[in-house]
PDB file of C-alpha atoms and ligand atoms in Angstrom:
ATOM      1  CA  MET A   1     -21.397  -5.921  -5.126  1.00 86.00           C
ATOM      2  CA  ALA A   2     -17.869  -4.537  -5.093  1.00 94.00           C
ATOM      3  CA  LYS A   3     -14.582  -6.404  -3.851  1.00 97.00           C
ATOM      4  CA  LEU A   4     -11.502  -5.690  -3.025  1.00 98.00           C
ATOM      5  CA  CYS A   5      -8.350  -6.920  -5.509  1.00 98.00           C
ATOM      6  CA  LYS A   6      -6.774 -10.044  -5.209  1.00 98.00           C
ATOM      7  CA  ALA A   7      -3.712  -8.726  -4.486  1.00 98.00           C
ATOM      8  CA  GLY A   8      -5.341  -6.749  -1.321  1.00 98.00           C
ATOM      9  CA  GLN A   9      -6.967 -10.116  -0.397  1.00 98.00           C
ATOM     10  CA  GLN A  10      -3.987 -12.152  -0.498  1.00 98.00           C
ATOM     11  CA  LEU A  11      -1.695  -9.374   1.420  1.00 98.00           C
ATOM     12  CA  ARG A  12      -4.376  -9.156   3.991  1.00 98.00           C
ATOM     13  CA  GLU A  13      -4.180 -12.797   4.603  1.00 98.00           C
ATOM     14  CA  GLN A  14      -0.876 -12.666   4.611  1.00 98.00           C
ATOM     15  CA  ILE A  15      -0.468 -10.032   7.311  1.00 98.00           C
ATOM     16  CA  ASP A  16      -3.688 -12.124   9.251  1.00 97.00           C
ATOM     17  CA  ASP A  17      -1.789 -15.066   9.457  1.00 96.00           C
ATOM     18  CA  ASP A  18       1.633 -13.752  10.685  1.00 95.00           C
ATOM     19  CA  TYR A  19      -0.782 -11.384  13.259  1.00 96.00           C
ATOM     20  CA  PRO A  20      -3.763 -13.620  13.972  1.00 96.00           C
ATOM     21  CA  ASP A  21      -4.139 -11.768  17.449  1.00 96.00           C
ATOM     22  CA  ARG A  22      -3.722  -8.069  15.720  1.00 97.00           C
ATOM     23  CA  ASP A  23      -6.215  -5.308  16.115  1.00 97.00           C
ATOM     24  CA  ARG A  24      -8.772  -5.167  13.033  1.00 96.00           C
ATOM     25  CA  LYS A  25     -10.155  -1.418  14.538  1.00 96.00           C
ATOM     26  CA  SER A  26      -8.484   0.205  12.265  1.00 95.00           C
ATOM     27  CA  ASP A  27      -9.030  -1.757   9.380  1.00 97.00           C
ATOM     28  CA  GLY A  28     -10.876  -0.692   6.027  1.00 96.00           C
ATOM     29  CA  TRP A  29     -11.197  -1.293   2.452  1.00 96.00           C
ATOM     30  CA  ILE A  30     -14.398   0.047   0.581  1.00 95.00           C
ATOM     31  CA  ALA A  31     -15.008   3.674   0.918  1.00 92.00           C
ATOM     32  CA  ASP A  32     -17.641   5.092   3.089  1.00 86.00           C
ATOM     33  CA  ALA A  33     -20.772   6.916   1.345  1.00 83.00           C
ATOM     34  CA  ARG A  34     -19.807  10.328   2.650  1.00 81.00           C
ATOM     35  CA  HIS A  35     -16.142   9.323   0.868  1.00 78.00           C
ATOM     36  CA  MET A  36     -18.290   7.737  -2.463  1.00 81.00           C
ATOM     37  CA  ALA A  37     -19.586  11.005  -2.820  1.00 81.00           C
ATOM     38  CA  LYS A  38     -16.543  13.359  -2.477  1.00 75.00           C
ATOM     39  CA  GLY A  39     -14.504  11.703  -5.445  1.00 73.00           C
ATOM     40  CA  THR A  40     -11.595   9.932  -6.116  1.00 79.00           C
ATOM     41  CA  SER A  41      -9.936   7.524  -3.975  1.00 89.00           C
ATOM     42  CA  ASP A  42      -8.658   3.783  -4.103  1.00 95.00           C
ATOM     43  CA  HIS A  43     -11.246   2.904  -1.782  1.00 95.00           C
ATOM     44  CA  ILE A  44     -14.101   3.666  -4.223  1.00 95.00           C
ATOM     45  CA  PRO A  45     -14.510   0.346  -6.498  1.00 94.00           C
ATOM     46  CA  GLN A  46     -14.024   1.113 -10.039  1.00 93.00           C
ATOM     47  CA  ASP A  47     -15.563  -1.439 -12.240  1.00 93.00           C
ATOM     48  CA  GLY A  48     -16.450  -3.361  -8.854  1.00 95.00           C
ATOM     49  CA  ILE A  49     -13.001  -3.034  -7.510  1.00 97.00           C
ATOM     50  CA  VAL A  50     -11.417  -1.760  -4.078  1.00 97.00           C
ATOM     51  CA  ARG A  51      -7.344  -0.875  -4.852  1.00 98.00           C
ATOM     52  CA  ALA A  52      -6.888   0.288  -1.348  1.00 97.00           C
ATOM     53  CA  LEU A  53      -6.139  -1.178   1.820  1.00 97.00           C
ATOM     54  CA  ASP A  54      -6.146  -0.221   5.581  1.00 97.00           C
ATOM     55  CA  ILE A  55      -4.606  -1.914   8.306  1.00 98.00           C
ATOM     56  CA  ASP A  56      -5.028  -0.850  11.565  1.00 97.00           C
ATOM     57  CA  ALA A  57      -1.183  -0.439  13.154  1.00 97.00           C
ATOM     58  CA  ASP A  58      -2.040  -2.433  16.400  1.00 97.00           C
ATOM     59  CA  LEU A  59      -0.489  -6.007  15.252  1.00 97.00           C
ATOM     60  CA  ASN A  60      -0.521  -6.889  18.880  1.00 93.00           C
ATOM     61  CA  ALA A  61       2.413  -7.174  18.961  1.00 88.00           C
ATOM     62  CA  HIS A  62       5.831  -4.897  19.646  1.00 88.00           C
ATOM     63  CA  LYS A  63       5.334  -1.228  18.767  1.00 86.00           C
ATOM     64  CA  GLU A  64       8.109  -1.278  16.130  1.00 93.00           C
ATOM     65  CA  GLU A  65       6.483  -3.885  14.929  1.00 95.00           C
ATOM     66  CA  ALA A  66       4.250  -2.156  12.133  1.00 97.00           C
ATOM     67  CA  TYR A  67       7.191  -0.548  10.958  1.00 96.00           C
ATOM     68  CA  ALA A  68       8.849  -3.589  10.219  1.00 96.00           C
ATOM     69  CA  LEU A  69       6.391  -4.794   8.214  1.00 97.00           C
ATOM     70  CA  VAL A  70       5.436  -1.330   6.271  1.00 98.00           C
ATOM     71  CA  GLU A  71       9.189  -1.923   5.259  1.00 97.00           C
ATOM     72  CA  LYS A  72       8.877  -5.262   4.225  1.00 97.00           C
ATOM     73  CA  ILE A  73       5.857  -3.938   1.994  1.00 98.00           C
ATOM     74  CA  ARG A  74       8.757  -1.507   0.878  1.00 98.00           C
ATOM     75  CA  LYS A  75      10.952  -3.469  -0.011  1.00 97.00           C
ATOM     76  CA  CYS A  76       8.750  -5.954  -1.705  1.00 97.00           C
ATOM     77  CA  ALA A  77       7.487  -3.333  -3.900  1.00 98.00           C
ATOM     78  CA  LYS A  78      11.122  -2.177  -4.451  1.00 97.00           C
ATOM     79  CA  ARG A  79      11.712  -5.328  -5.690  1.00 96.00           C
ATOM     80  CA  GLY A  80       9.887  -4.827  -8.536  1.00 96.00           C
ATOM     81  CA  ASP A  81       6.480  -6.327  -7.178  1.00 97.00           C
ATOM     82  CA  LYS A  82       4.459  -3.577  -9.318  1.00 97.00           C
ATOM     83  CA  ARG A  83       1.195  -4.732  -7.902  1.00 98.00           C
ATOM     84  CA  ILE A  84       1.299  -2.526  -4.930  1.00 98.00           C
ATOM     85  CA  LYS A  85       0.761   1.353  -6.024  1.00 98.00           C
ATOM     86  CA  TYR A  86       1.830   3.074  -2.701  1.00 98.00           C
ATOM     87  CA  ILE A  87       2.101   3.060   0.843  1.00 98.00           C
ATOM     88  CA  ILE A  88       1.204   5.753   3.855  1.00 97.00           C
ATOM     89  CA  TYR A  89       2.174   5.310   7.702  1.00 97.00           C
ATOM     90  CA  ASP A  90       2.860   7.169  10.097  1.00 97.00           C
ATOM     91  CA  GLY A  91       3.763  10.613   8.078  1.00 97.00           C
ATOM     92  CA  LYS A  92       5.480   9.254   5.368  1.00 97.00           C
ATOM     93  CA  ILE A  93       4.745   8.083   1.823  1.00 97.00           C
ATOM     94  CA  MET A  94       6.590   5.278  -0.229  1.00 98.00           C
ATOM     95  CA  SER A  95       6.181   5.283  -3.884  1.00 98.00           C
ATOM     96  CA  PRO A  96       7.664   4.415  -6.919  1.00 97.00           C
ATOM     97  CA  ILE A  97       8.978   8.045  -6.950  1.00 95.00           C
ATOM     98  CA  MET A  98      12.315   8.102  -6.066  1.00 95.00           C
ATOM     99  CA  ASN A  99      12.634   4.567  -5.681  1.00 96.00           C
ATOM    100  CA  TRP A 100      10.326   3.928  -3.021  1.00 97.00           C
ATOM    101  CA  LYS A 101      12.646   6.092  -0.833  1.00 97.00           C
ATOM    102  CA  ARG A 102      10.337   7.646   2.575  1.00 97.00           C
ATOM    103  CA  ARG A 103       8.891  10.991   1.425  1.00 97.00           C
ATOM    104  CA  LYS A 104       6.972  13.756   3.731  1.00 97.00           C
ATOM    105  CA  TYR A 105       3.280  12.946   3.919  1.00 96.00           C
ATOM    106  CA  ARG A 106       1.929  16.334   3.500  1.00 92.00           C
ATOM    107  CA  GLY A 107      -1.674  14.766   3.824  1.00 87.00           C
ATOM    108  CA  ALA A 108      -4.249  16.222   6.653  1.00 82.00           C
ATOM    109  CA  ASN A 109      -4.026  12.336   7.999  1.00 87.00           C
ATOM    110  CA  PRO A 110      -0.727  12.108   9.036  1.00 92.00           C
ATOM    111  CA  HIS A 111      -2.265   7.796   9.032  1.00 94.00           C
ATOM    112  CA  ARG A 112      -0.868   6.510  12.498  1.00 94.00           C
ATOM    113  CA  SER A 113      -3.827   4.474  13.769  1.00 95.00           C
ATOM    114  CA  HIS A 114      -3.359   2.785  10.445  1.00 96.00           C
ATOM    115  CA  PHE A 115      -1.438   2.230   7.445  1.00 96.00           C
ATOM    116  CA  HIS A 116      -2.662   2.292   3.998  1.00 97.00           C
ATOM    117  CA  ILE A 117      -1.850   0.579   0.468  1.00 98.00           C
ATOM    118  CA  SER A 118      -2.870   1.580  -2.738  1.00 98.00           C
ATOM    119  CA  PHE A 119      -2.956  -1.069  -5.378  1.00 98.00           C
ATOM    120  CA  THR A 120      -2.373  -1.067  -9.421  1.00 98.00           C
ATOM    121  CA  THR A 121      -4.848  -2.639 -11.885  1.00 98.00           C
ATOM    122  CA  LEU A 122      -1.933  -5.687 -11.781  1.00 98.00           C
ATOM    123  CA  GLY A 123      -3.024  -6.908  -8.620  1.00 98.00           C
ATOM    124  CA  ASP A 124      -7.075  -7.059 -10.104  1.00 98.00           C
ATOM    125  CA  LYS A 125      -6.293 -10.699 -10.497  1.00 97.00           C
ATOM    126  CA  ASP A 126      -3.407 -11.786  -9.470  1.00 98.00           C
ATOM    127  CA  GLY A 127      -3.509 -12.843  -6.019  1.00 98.00           C
ATOM    128  CA  SER A 128      -0.283 -15.050  -5.904  1.00 97.00           C
ATOM    129  CA  TRP A 129       2.276 -14.695  -2.910  1.00 97.00           C
ATOM    130  CA  PHE A 130       4.323 -11.419  -1.743  1.00 97.00           C
ATOM    131  CA  ASP A 131       7.486 -11.852  -1.133  1.00 95.00           C
ATOM    132  CA  LEU A 132       8.139 -10.529   1.956  1.00 94.00           C
ATOM    133  CA  GLU A 133      10.677 -11.866   3.271  1.00 89.00           C
ATOM    134  CA  GLY A 134      12.718 -10.983   0.466  1.00 81.00           C
ATOM    135  CA  ASP A 135      14.695 -14.007   0.324  1.00 65.00           C
ATOM    136  CA  ARG A 136      13.764 -14.798  -3.453  1.00 56.00           C
ATOM    137  CA  ASN A 137      14.660 -11.494  -4.845  1.00 49.00           C
ATOM    138  CA  GLU A 138      17.648 -10.763  -3.351  1.00 49.00           C
ATOM    139  CA  ARG A 139      19.466 -10.710  -6.201  1.00 48.00           C
ATOM    140  CA  ILE A 140      17.695  -8.257  -8.240  1.00 47.00           C
ATOM    141  CA  GLU A 141      17.842  -6.009  -4.804  1.00 47.00           C
ATOM    142  CA  THR A 142      20.943  -4.679  -5.847  1.00 49.00           C
ATOM    143  CA  ASP A 143      19.764  -3.816  -9.075  1.00 51.00           C
ATOM    144  CA  GLY A 144      17.149  -1.967  -7.555  1.00 50.00           C
ATOM    145  CA  GLY A 145      18.424   1.665  -8.753  1.00 52.00           C
ATOM    146  CA  LYS A 146      16.946   0.577 -12.148  1.00 51.00           C
ATOM    147  CA  LEU A 147      13.195  -0.733 -11.322  1.00 50.00           C
ATOM    148  CA  GLY A 148      11.942   2.653 -10.551  1.00 52.00           C
ATOM    149  CA  GLU A 149      12.756   3.480 -14.325  1.00 50.00           C
ATOM    150  CA  ASN A 150      10.455   0.663 -15.985  1.00 50.00           C
ATOM    151  CA  ILE A 151       7.588   2.118 -14.718  1.00 47.00           C
ATOM    152  CA  PRO A 152       5.690   3.715 -17.421  1.00 48.00           C
ATOM    153  CA  ARG A 153       4.418   7.280 -16.952  1.00 46.00           C
ATOM    154  CA  ASP A 154       2.442   8.374 -19.924  1.00 47.00           C
ATOM    155  CA  GLY A 155      -1.099   7.939 -18.796  1.00 42.00           C
ATOM    156  CA  SER A 156      -1.317   4.237 -19.969  1.00 44.00           C
ATOM    157  CA  SER A 157       0.185   3.286 -16.581  1.00 40.00           C
ATOM    158  CA  ASP A 158      -2.302   3.779 -13.425  1.00 45.00           C
ATOM    159  CA  ILE A 159       0.738   4.607 -11.423  1.00 42.00           C
ATOM    160  CA  PRO A 160       0.354   8.482 -10.555  1.00 45.00           C
ATOM    161  CA  SER A 161       2.424  10.933 -12.545  1.00 41.00           C
ATOM    162  CA  GLY A 162       2.840  12.702  -9.559  1.00 40.00           C
ATOM    163  CA  GLY A 163       1.146  16.132 -10.868  1.00 37.00           C
ATOM    164  CA  LEU A 164       0.064  18.454  -8.936  1.00 34.00           C
ATOM    165  CA  GLY A 165      -3.293  17.914  -9.153  1.00 33.00           C
ATOM    166  CA  SER A 166      -2.949  14.773  -8.333  1.00 33.00           C
ATOM    167  CA  ARG A 167      -4.989  14.629  -5.440  1.00 36.00           C
ATOM    168  CA  ARG A 168      -6.375  10.932  -3.609  1.00 39.00           C
ATOM    169  CA  ASN A 169      -8.856  11.021  -0.353  1.00 42.00           C
ATOM    170  CA  CYS A 170      -8.594   7.838   1.580  1.00 53.00           C
ATOM    171  CA  LYS A 171     -11.302   6.519   3.873  1.00 46.00           C
ATOM    172  CA  CYS A 172      -9.428   7.690   6.728  1.00 57.00           C
ATOM    173  CA  GLY A 173     -10.621  11.309   5.324  1.00 49.00           C
ATOM    174  CA  SER A 174      -7.113  12.003   3.814  1.00 46.00           C
ATOM    175  CA  SER A 175      -6.128  13.570   1.033  1.00 46.00           C
ATOM    176  CA  ILE A 176      -3.257  13.252  -0.571  1.00 48.00           C
ATOM    177  CA  SER A 177      -0.507  14.661  -2.890  1.00 44.00           C
ATOM    178  CA  LEU A 178       1.679  12.372  -4.919  1.00 46.00           C
ATOM    179  CA  ALA A 179       3.204  15.448  -6.510  1.00 35.00           C
TER     180      ALA A 179
HETATM  181 ZN1   ZN B   1      -6.603   4.500   3.164  1.00 74.05          ZN
END
């Protein structure tokens, strides 16, 4: 039986705690059979672990709240939480490429009903607290420009190298190129 990685479980728990009345209709984690057959996706279990999470953008709060939450996750990743691999929301992708700068997302599904978070293998067993408010590592942020450079791109890392052939599908039917 496949499991959502520990980091994904923890992040979802924190979001549930913050938004107990949120709409979960567009939530998801494990790929359905059709997408399983299709090939590569972080939603497809690898060694029994799923490393992707979809969160419904309707947090039952102010409409802008989803943007604010995504921004918190992005900043957490930028400050150096390497469990987060990339985030997609509302036509934008955020990843270590260009140091977590929002870039145009060219996949078929622009991800407006939900946002997608992919996790690295570091999150498989590490379910520690996500510092979304940023009060713990504020000092590091001034040095944020250097954080992205520390990520190895030699193939031993699970961070996408960004090659043209680097395409991943997610449950939502999207197919993304990390180039
Ligand atoms: Zn997804």
